[in-house]
């Protein structure tokens, strides 16, 4: 400030001195008050002061900002595609090509086969800061984590976050329960069978699941082909076989909500020798109302269908009985010596980001979350899945050629209201007498669907995945619309 | 600058105006010229301009710098130990305790049981910048990597780095060979057995390994208890059983260098039905001279013993035959749907850091690397392991109570010279007639050793791990010295 007690300076001699002083003071003010330079990345100045993270952070930000990939692809620091000059080029989504993924491949089949849950990618891009993971070079090199004097294959902080997310959602009882990690919940399928089968007794356990069921149960039991356990197919075939049910152990896998149908299923077999393993991969508010916390003896969950990170390969079992838990833990230990600690760290960050999103915003009901949706995973995920289901329902609504599974609204204690259906998959039946090979009908229509046979169901059925990327879903939608309105008959 | 053409300003009226001007101009200069603040971390100013990596990088650096843990522990962003006020406290190395790991537990046993390769921690701390990994929240969420129109469970960039590191070291032929990843090489043990066994033929393959062998072979085959394959123990027992060797498939696991003995072993069985699987976990210049590139039909390698990152769970098989490769790939796919992409990214970064370390410095021989050792993994690792072995040899040299395995110097094409032994393990025999339970003798001496029985060897033998942390090794050394000089006899 120019001192007010010396007006003479201004009136008498508004000289060069004073002009310089004013300029200089203004410059000082500007220099002292200059705002942080948001949005200016990668200039040396901006990274000064950073230590060992600098180079890796710089590289990761550079590729994430420099390549837009036309909204149909990505570049990461380990991207392997290069142009003729050796510069990085985009890894394109299915049906897109070109260095920047701008070219759509018109003859490309809409692949609705895999349960690849990448519809959540936009959520994580919007939450990039909260969920980024930095792994120091010397991070948890040991096999074990040392928790005081105990050693463990599970990071205690990850276990805490797993329990916290179930607590937040209210979809599973974890208090007084044991948690064992797997390399995806896939690894825990045979781990559960191993743990529930009588030890070293040939053919002692019969493994079943009610059709339509997730084919991995069968694939895994048949591949390991263990002396103790045998795959016995559709659980319903055994309902009245009292003699069999009493003479050996039955292990029934129940996916609830069901994959492919989306219905909250329960085990169909009862008896002293029946052990149910609940696969709750889809028991999250994205895909179903949550009527109550699940509390079965052995429950499987997976990061894949919760956060969308299928590529990270993390699943967990929540187990009531200590001995079953201990055997599952030993199985994972002998099979793979636990689960990657890099993945455990990343999962911890992702779960924390979800939980913090809710802690900071405290939405009480579904409606409260709508304006903050981009930071509220379950709100975001439900809205996307609900909208996709409505779009699919609309397409099939007028058709007598195809029928869609029928799903009812259900009470959701998490959203504090009844919510409309939002399943992960469409389970479609080809109704025309002559169209017995439904997957073939869809393929003619430019769509890869999963054959009902894979679920030990009729070939008249197919499963369509609704959880893939938006551009994939839009292509599926266009092809479905054309297929439903076409009058061609496809016979096999 | 004060203009020289107006000296009157200074002489006539060195007023408040002028004083203010000078002060203000000096301040201008200081503000414009302030140097970058190296070493000042975490002030808002230093991080400005960074985008989505900022928060995670800041957190990771903060814990790595704020906590020293007395050199006997670590703090990571997912550290779970807190003091009474809820602040983070150190995760202490074995035998240390306290919030800062400064207290040594004098009664603590020196644990030389596990093959936990954390002697390489200091190398990675010294290479923190080159090998840090930043994982964006939306990084490879899909199960697969899309390489053009192909989809794959292995990141092409990781495969390239794996081939490159074998090329650099010259320890395995990879040209024209297939590579399949596993969740640790552990997962690939049964994958190999599955792939080499005749399909769906009961008891068709007999799995063996020459004693002393790595116990995980037996543990895994026995746990999976497959209809097709049976564990048959010591391979030497079958050498002359021509009838058996001709009537069914024998799968022989050969760990070379041998675990525990450190010798470059070869398969002991021969015949048309014998399939050898080479476990080359330790076939790196840290642990042995490398006489030539290995070129067997099925070879297993692991990141664990190469970089020390056991907790990341990454192994790979190098396979000659396409059908065997394809079956191993399918095994991993059905068991765990591949390997965590987070781990694949981190492994890519680690391998690149090692390779770049050598590219930048180009040491031709062992001696050339000594001054740059902290950036040359194999030089660093060999020096540590060589020195530990010499220290162990010195301790046992005068003893008639214990004897150590005898190892010869070997030619190392990588270091371009003959190198002295530097094995991962000491294989010790209790020589006194009455000390039949060698592990018990060591336990009395305050050392946890692995019982020879675990390797299907005599209980007179134990294995001591030499690849753990320096503080662990120093404790082992002290206890060994006391044990060797003690005259007490321990009988069982």
CSV table of N, CA and C in Angstrom, one decimal, chain A residues 340-453:
chain,number,residue,atom,x,y,z
A,340,UNK,N,-1.6,-62.0,-5.0
A,340,UNK,CA,-0.6,-60.9,-5.3
A,340,UNK,C,-0.8,-59.7,-4.3
A,341,UNK,N,0.2,-59.3,-3.6
A,341,UNK,CA,0.1,-58.1,-2.7
A,341,UNK,C,0.0,-56.8,-3.5
A,342,UNK,N,0.4,-56.8,-4.8
A,342,UNK,CA,0.1,-55.6,-5.6
A,342,UNK,C,-1.4,-55.4,-5.8
A,343,UNK,N,-2.0,-56.5,-6.1
A,343,UNK,CA,-3.5,-56.5,-6.2
A,343,UNK,C,-4.2,-56.2,-4.9
A,344,UNK,N,-3.7,-56.7,-3.8
A,344,UNK,CA,-4.3,-56.4,-2.5
A,344,UNK,C,-4.2,-55.0,-2.2
A,345,UNK,N,-3.1,-54.3,-2.5
A,345,UNK,CA,-2.9,-52.9,-2.3
A,345,UNK,C,-3.9,-52.1,-3.2
A,346,UNK,N,-4.0,-52.5,-4.4
A,346,UNK,CA,-4.9,-51.8,-5.3
A,346,UNK,C,-6.4,-51.9,-4.9
A,347,UNK,N,-6.7,-53.1,-4.5
A,347,UNK,CA,-8.1,-53.4,-4.0
A,347,UNK,C,-8.4,-52.6,-2.8
A,348,UNK,N,-7.4,-52.4,-1.9
A,348,UNK,CA,-7.6,-51.6,-0.7
A,348,UNK,C,-7.9,-50.2,-1.1
A,349,UNK,N,-7.2,-49.7,-2.1
A,349,UNK,CA,-7.4,-48.3,-2.5
A,349,UNK,C,-8.8,-48.1,-3.1
A,350,UNK,N,-9.2,-49.1,-4.0
A,350,UNK,CA,-10.4,-49.0,-4.7
A,350,UNK,C,-11.6,-49.0,-3.7
A,351,UNK,N,-11.5,-50.0,-2.7
A,351,UNK,CA,-12.6,-50.1,-1.7
A,351,UNK,C,-12.7,-48.9,-0.9
A,352,UNK,N,-11.5,-48.3,-0.5
A,352,UNK,CA,-11.5,-47.1,0.3
A,352,UNK,C,-12.1,-46.0,-0.4
A,353,UNK,N,-11.8,-45.9,-1.7
A,353,UNK,CA,-12.4,-44.8,-2.5
A,353,UNK,C,-13.9,-44.9,-2.6
A,354,UNK,N,-14.4,-46.1,-2.7
A,354,UNK,CA,-15.9,-46.2,-2.7
A,354,UNK,C,-16.5,-45.8,-1.3
A,355,UNK,N,-15.9,-46.4,-0.3
A,355,UNK,CA,-16.4,-46.1,1.1
A,355,UNK,C,-16.3,-44.6,1.4
A,356,UNK,N,-15.2,-44.0,1.1
A,356,UNK,CA,-15.1,-42.5,1.3
A,356,UNK,C,-16.1,-41.7,0.5
A,357,UNK,N,-16.3,-42.2,-0.7
A,357,UNK,CA,-17.4,-41.5,-1.5
A,357,UNK,C,-18.7,-41.4,-0.8
A,358,UNK,N,-19.0,-42.5,-0.1
A,358,UNK,CA,-20.3,-42.5,0.7
A,358,UNK,C,-20.2,-41.8,2.0
A,359,UNK,N,-19.0,-41.9,2.7
A,359,UNK,CA,-18.9,-41.2,3.9
A,359,UNK,C,-19.0,-39.7,3.8
A,360,UNK,N,-18.4,-39.2,2.7
A,360,UNK,CA,-18.3,-37.8,2.5
A,360,UNK,C,-19.7,-37.2,2.1
A,361,UNK,N,-20.5,-38.0,1.5
A,361,UNK,CA,-21.8,-37.5,0.9
A,361,UNK,C,-23.0,-37.9,1.6
A,362,UNK,N,-22.9,-39.1,2.3
A,362,UNK,CA,-24.0,-39.5,3.2
A,362,UNK,C,-25.4,-39.5,2.5
A,363,UNK,N,-25.6,-40.1,1.3
A,363,UNK,CA,-26.9,-40.1,0.7
A,363,UNK,C,-27.8,-41.1,1.5
A,364,UNK,N,-29.0,-40.7,1.9
A,364,UNK,CA,-29.8,-41.7,2.7
A,364,UNK,C,-30.6,-42.6,1.7
A,365,UNK,N,-31.1,-42.0,0.7
A,365,UNK,CA,-31.9,-42.8,-0.2
A,365,UNK,C,-31.3,-42.8,-1.7
A,366,UNK,N,-31.9,-43.5,-2.6
A,366,UNK,CA,-31.4,-43.5,-3.9
A,366,UNK,C,-31.5,-42.1,-4.5
A,367,UNK,N,-32.5,-41.4,-4.3
A,367,UNK,CA,-32.7,-40.1,-4.9
A,367,UNK,C,-31.7,-39.1,-4.4
A,368,UNK,N,-31.2,-39.2,-3.1
A,368,UNK,CA,-30.3,-38.3,-2.6
A,368,UNK,C,-28.9,-38.3,-3.3
A,369,UNK,N,-28.7,-39.5,-3.9
A,369,UNK,CA,-27.3,-39.6,-4.5
A,369,UNK,C,-27.2,-39.2,-5.9
A,370,UNK,N,-28.3,-38.8,-6.5
A,370,UNK,CA,-28.3,-38.7,-8.0
A,370,UNK,C,-27.4,-37.5,-8.4
A,371,UNK,N,-27.3,-36.4,-7.7
A,371,UNK,CA,-26.5,-35.3,-8.1
A,371,UNK,C,-25.0,-35.6,-7.9
A,372,UNK,N,-24.7,-36.5,-7.0
A,372,UNK,CA,-23.3,-36.8,-6.7
A,372,UNK,C,-22.9,-38.2,-7.3
A,373,UNK,N,-23.8,-38.7,-8.2
A,373,UNK,CA,-23.6,-40.0,-8.7
A,373,UNK,C,-22.2,-40.4,-9.1
A,374,UNK,N,-21.5,-39.5,-9.6
A,374,UNK,CA,-20.2,-39.8,-10.2
A,374,UNK,C,-19.2,-40.2,-9.1
A,375,UNK,N,-19.5,-39.9,-7.8
A,375,UNK,CA,-18.6,-40.4,-6.7
A,375,UNK,C,-19.3,-41.4,-5.9
A,376,UNK,N,-20.4,-41.9,-6.3
A,376,UNK,CA,-21.2,-42.9,-5.5
A,376,UNK,C,-21.3,-44.2,-6.3
A,377,UNK,N,-20.4,-45.1,-6.1
A,377,UNK,CA,-20.3,-46.2,-7.0
A,377,UNK,C,-21.7,-47.0,-7.2
A,378,UNK,N,-22.3,-47.3,-6.1
A,378,UNK,CA,-23.6,-48.1,-6.2
A,378,UNK,C,-24.7,-47.3,-6.9
A,379,UNK,N,-24.7,-46.0,-6.7
A,379,UNK,CA,-25.7,-45.2,-7.4
A,379,UNK,C,-25.4,-45.2,-8.9
A,380,UNK,N,-24.2,-44.9,-9.2
A,380,UNK,CA,-23.8,-44.9,-10.6
A,380,UNK,C,-24.0,-46.2,-11.3
A,381,UNK,N,-23.6,-47.3,-10.6
A,381,UNK,CA,-23.7,-48.6,-11.2
A,381,UNK,C,-25.1,-49.0,-11.4
A,382,UNK,N,-26.0,-48.7,-10.4
A,382,UNK,CA,-27.4,-49.1,-10.5
A,382,UNK,C,-28.0,-48.3,-11.7
A,383,UNK,N,-27.8,-47.1,-11.8
A,383,UNK,CA,-28.4,-46.3,-12.8
A,383,UNK,C,-28.0,-46.8,-14.2
A,384,UNK,N,-26.7,-47.1,-14.4
A,384,UNK,CA,-26.3,-47.7,-15.7
A,384,UNK,C,-27.0,-49.0,-16.0
A,385,UNK,N,-27.0,-49.9,-15.0
A,385,UNK,CA,-27.5,-51.2,-15.3
A,385,UNK,C,-29.1,-51.2,-15.4
A,386,UNK,N,-29.7,-50.3,-14.6
A,386,UNK,CA,-31.1,-50.2,-14.7
A,386,UNK,C,-31.5,-49.7,-16.1
A,387,UNK,N,-30.8,-48.7,-16.6
A,387,UNK,CA,-31.1,-48.1,-17.9
A,387,UNK,C,-30.8,-49.1,-19.0
A,388,UNK,N,-29.8,-49.9,-18.9
A,388,UNK,CA,-29.5,-50.9,-19.9
A,388,UNK,C,-30.6,-52.0,-20.0
A,389,UNK,N,-31.1,-52.4,-18.8
A,389,UNK,CA,-32.1,-53.4,-18.7
A,389,UNK,C,-33.4,-52.8,-19.4
A,390,UNK,N,-33.7,-51.6,-19.1
A,390,UNK,CA,-34.9,-51.0,-19.6
A,390,UNK,C,-34.8,-50.9,-21.2
A,391,UNK,N,-33.6,-50.6,-21.6
A,391,UNK,CA,-33.4,-50.5,-23.1
A,391,UNK,C,-33.6,-51.9,-23.7
A,392,UNK,N,-33.1,-52.9,-23.1
A,392,UNK,CA,-33.2,-54.3,-23.6
A,392,UNK,C,-34.7,-54.8,-23.5
A,393,UNK,N,-35.3,-54.5,-22.4
A,393,UNK,CA,-36.7,-54.8,-22.2
A,393,UNK,C,-37.6,-54.2,-23.3
A,394,UNK,N,-37.3,-53.0,-23.6
A,394,UNK,CA,-38.1,-52.3,-24.7
A,394,UNK,C,-37.9,-53.0,-26.0
A,395,UNK,N,-36.7,-53.4,-26.3
A,395,UNK,CA,-36.4,-54.0,-27.6
A,395,UNK,C,-37.2,-55.3,-27.8
A,396,UNK,N,-37.2,-56.1,-26.7
A,396,UNK,CA,-37.9,-57.4,-26.8
A,396,UNK,C,-39.4,-57.4,-26.5
A,397,UNK,N,-39.9,-56.2,-26.0
A,397,UNK,CA,-41.2,-56.2,-25.6
A,397,UNK,C,-42.3,-56.6,-26.6
A,398,UNK,N,-42.1,-56.2,-27.8
A,398,UNK,CA,-43.1,-56.5,-28.8
A,398,UNK,C,-42.9,-57.8,-29.6
A,399,UNK,N,-41.8,-58.5,-29.2
A,399,UNK,CA,-41.4,-59.7,-30.0
A,399,UNK,C,-42.1,-61.0,-29.6
A,400,UNK,N,-42.5,-61.7,-30.7
A,400,UNK,CA,-43.0,-63.1,-30.3
A,400,UNK,C,-41.9,-64.1,-30.8
A,401,UNK,N,-40.8,-63.6,-31.3
A,401,UNK,CA,-39.7,-64.5,-31.7
A,401,UNK,C,-38.8,-64.8,-30.6
A,402,UNK,N,-38.6,-63.8,-29.7
A,402,UNK,CA,-37.7,-63.9,-28.5
A,402,UNK,C,-38.5,-63.6,-27.3
A,403,UNK,N,-38.1,-64.2,-26.2
A,403,UNK,CA,-38.6,-63.8,-24.9
A,403,UNK,C,-37.5,-63.6,-23.9
A,404,UNK,N,-37.7,-62.7,-23.0
A,404,UNK,CA,-36.6,-62.3,-22.0
A,404,UNK,C,-37.1,-62.8,-20.7
A,405,UNK,N,-36.1,-63.1,-19.8
A,405,UNK,CA,-36.5,-63.6,-18.4
A,405,UNK,C,-37.3,-62.4,-17.8
A,406,UNK,N,-38.2,-62.9,-16.9
A,406,UNK,CA,-39.1,-61.9,-16.2
A,406,UNK,C,-38.5,-61.7,-14.8
A,407,UNK,N,-38.3,-60.4,-14.5
A,407,UNK,CA,-37.8,-60.0,-13.2
A,407,UNK,C,-38.7,-59.0,-12.5
A,408,UNK,N,-38.8,-59.2,-11.2
A,408,UNK,CA,-39.7,-58.3,-10.4
A,408,UNK,C,-38.9,-57.3,-9.7
A,409,UNK,N,-39.5,-56.1,-9.4
A,409,UNK,CA,-38.8,-55.1,-8.5
A,409,UNK,C,-38.6,-55.8,-7.2
A,410,UNK,N,-37.6,-55.3,-6.4
A,410,UNK,CA,-37.3,-55.9,-5.1
A,410,UNK,C,-36.9,-54.9,-4.1
A,411,UNK,N,-37.2,-55.2,-2.9
A,411,UNK,CA,-36.8,-54.2,-1.8
A,411,UNK,C,-35.3,-54.2,-1.7
A,412,UNK,N,-34.8,-52.9,-1.6
A,412,UNK,CA,-33.3,-52.8,-1.4
A,412,UNK,C,-33.1,-52.0,-0.2
A,413,UNK,N,-32.6,-52.7,0.9
A,413,UNK,CA,-32.3,-52.0,2.1
A,413,UNK,C,-31.2,-50.9,2.0
A,414,UNK,N,-30.3,-51.1,1.0
A,414,UNK,CA,-29.3,-50.1,0.8
A,414,UNK,C,-29.8,-48.8,0.3
A,415,UNK,N,-30.6,-48.9,-0.7
A,415,UNK,CA,-31.2,-47.7,-1.3
A,415,UNK,C,-32.5,-47.2,-0.6
A,416,UNK,N,-32.9,-48.0,0.4
A,416,UNK,CA,-34.1,-47.6,1.2
A,416,UNK,C,-35.4,-47.5,0.3
A,417,UNK,N,-35.5,-48.4,-0.7
A,417,UNK,CA,-36.7,-48.3,-1.5
A,417,UNK,C,-36.8,-49.6,-2.3
A,418,UNK,N,-37.9,-49.8,-3.0
A,418,UNK,CA,-38.0,-50.9,-3.9
A,418,UNK,C,-37.4,-50.4,-5.2
A,419,UNK,N,-36.5,-51.3,-5.8
A,419,UNK,CA,-35.8,-50.9,-7.0
A,419,UNK,C,-36.2,-51.8,-8.1
A,420,UNK,N,-36.3,-51.3,-9.3
A,420,UNK,CA,-36.6,-52.0,-10.5
A,420,UNK,C,-35.4,-52.9,-10.9
A,421,UNK,N,-35.6,-54.0,-11.7
A,421,UNK,CA,-34.6,-54.9,-12.0
A,421,UNK,C,-33.4,-54.3,-12.8
A,422,UNK,N,-32.2,-54.8,-12.6
A,422,UNK,CA,-31.0,-54.2,-13.2
A,422,UNK,C,-30.0,-55.3,-13.3
A,423,UNK,N,-30.4,-56.5,-14.0
A,423,UNK,CA,-29.5,-57.7,-13.9
A,423,UNK,C,-28.2,-57.5,-14.8
A,424,UNK,N,-27.3,-58.3,-14.5
A,424,UNK,CA,-26.0,-58.3,-15.3
A,424,UNK,C,-26.2,-58.9,-16.7
A,425,UNK,N,-27.2,-59.8,-16.8
A,425,UNK,CA,-27.3,-60.6,-18.1
A,425,UNK,C,-28.8,-60.6,-18.5
A,426,UNK,N,-28.9,-60.6,-19.8
A,426,UNK,CA,-30.3,-61.0,-20.4
A,426,UNK,C,-30.2,-62.5,-20.7
A,427,UNK,N,-31.3,-63.2,-20.4
A,427,UNK,CA,-31.4,-64.6,-20.6
A,427,UNK,C,-32.6,-64.8,-21.6
A,428,UNK,N,-32.2,-65.0,-22.8
A,428,UNK,CA,-33.2,-64.9,-23.9
A,428,UNK,C,-33.5,-66.2,-24.5
A,429,UNK,N,-34.8,-66.4,-24.7
A,429,UNK,CA,-35.3,-67.7,-25.3
A,429,UNK,C,-35.7,-67.5,-26.8
A,430,UNK,N,-35.3,-68.3,-27.7
A,430,UNK,CA,-35.8,-68.3,-29.1
A,430,UNK,C,-37.1,-69.1,-29.1
A,431,UNK,N,-38.2,-68.4,-29.4
A,431,UNK,CA,-39.5,-69.0,-29.2
A,431,UNK,C,-40.0,-69.8,-30.4
A,432,UNK,N,-39.5,-69.4,-31.6
A,432,UNK,CA,-40.0,-70.1,-32.8
A,432,UNK,C,-39.6,-71.6,-32.8
A,433,UNK,N,-40.5,-72.4,-33.1
A,433,UNK,CA,-40.3,-73.8,-33.1
A,433,UNK,C,-39.0,-74.2,-33.9
A,434,UNK,N,-38.9,-73.6,-35.1
A,434,UNK,CA,-37.7,-74.0,-35.9
A,434,UNK,C,-36.4,-73.4,-35.5
A,435,UNK,N,-36.4,-72.5,-34.6
A,435,UNK,CA,-35.1,-71.8,-34.2
A,435,UNK,C,-34.6,-72.5,-32.9
A,436,UNK,N,-34.1,-73.7,-33.1
A,436,UNK,CA,-33.7,-74.5,-31.9
A,436,UNK,C,-32.3,-74.1,-31.4
A,437,UNK,N,-31.5,-73.6,-32.3
A,437,UNK,CA,-30.1,-73.2,-31.9
A,437,UNK,C,-30.0,-71.7,-31.8
A,438,UNK,N,-30.4,-71.2,-30.6
A,438,UNK,CA,-30.6,-69.8,-30.4
A,438,UNK,C,-29.3,-69.0,-30.7
A,439,UNK,N,-28.1,-69.6,-30.2
A,439,UNK,CA,-26.9,-68.9,-30.4
A,439,UNK,C,-26.6,-68.6,-31.9
A,440,UNK,N,-27.0,-69.6,-32.7
A,440,UNK,CA,-26.8,-69.4,-34.1
A,440,UNK,C,-27.7,-68.3,-34.7
A,441,UNK,N,-28.9,-68.2,-34.2
A,441,UNK,CA,-29.8,-67.1,-34.6
A,441,UNK,C,-29.1,-65.7,-34.3
A,442,UNK,N,-28.6,-65.6,-33.1
A,442,UNK,CA,-27.9,-64.4,-32.7
A,442,UNK,C,-26.7,-64.1,-33.6
A,443,UNK,N,-25.9,-65.2,-33.8
A,443,UNK,CA,-24.7,-65.0,-34.6
A,443,UNK,C,-25.1,-64.5,-36.0
A,444,UNK,N,-26.1,-65.0,-36.6
A,444,UNK,CA,-26.6,-64.5,-37.9
A,444,UNK,C,-27.0,-63.0,-37.8
A,445,UNK,N,-27.4,-62.6,-36.6
A,445,UNK,CA,-27.8,-61.2,-36.4
A,445,UNK,C,-26.6,-60.4,-36.0
A,446,UNK,N,-25.4,-61.0,-36.1
A,446,UNK,CA,-24.2,-60.1,-35.8
A,446,UNK,C,-23.9,-60.0,-34.3
A,447,UNK,N,-24.3,-61.0,-33.5
A,447,UNK,CA,-24.1,-60.9,-32.0
A,447,UNK,C,-23.5,-62.2,-31.5
A,448,UNK,N,-22.5,-62.1,-30.7
A,448,UNK,CA,-22.0,-63.3,-30.0
A,448,UNK,C,-22.6,-63.5,-28.7
A,449,UNK,N,-23.5,-64.5,-28.6
A,449,UNK,CA,-24.2,-64.7,-27.3
A,449,UNK,C,-23.6,-66.0,-26.7
A,450,UNK,N,-23.8,-66.2,-25.4
A,450,UNK,CA,-23.3,-67.5,-24.9
A,450,UNK,C,-24.5,-68.5,-24.9
A,451,UNK,N,-24.2,-69.7,-25.5
A,451,UNK,CA,-25.1,-70.8,-25.7
A,451,UNK,C,-25.7,-71.2,-24.4
A,452,UNK,N,-27.0,-71.4,-24.3
A,452,UNK,CA,-27.6,-72.0,-23.1
A,452,UNK,C,-27.0,-73.3,-22.6
A,453,UNK,N,-26.5,-74.0,-23.6
A,453,UNK,CA,-25.8,-75.3,-23.3
A,453,UNK,C,-24.7,-75.2,-22.2
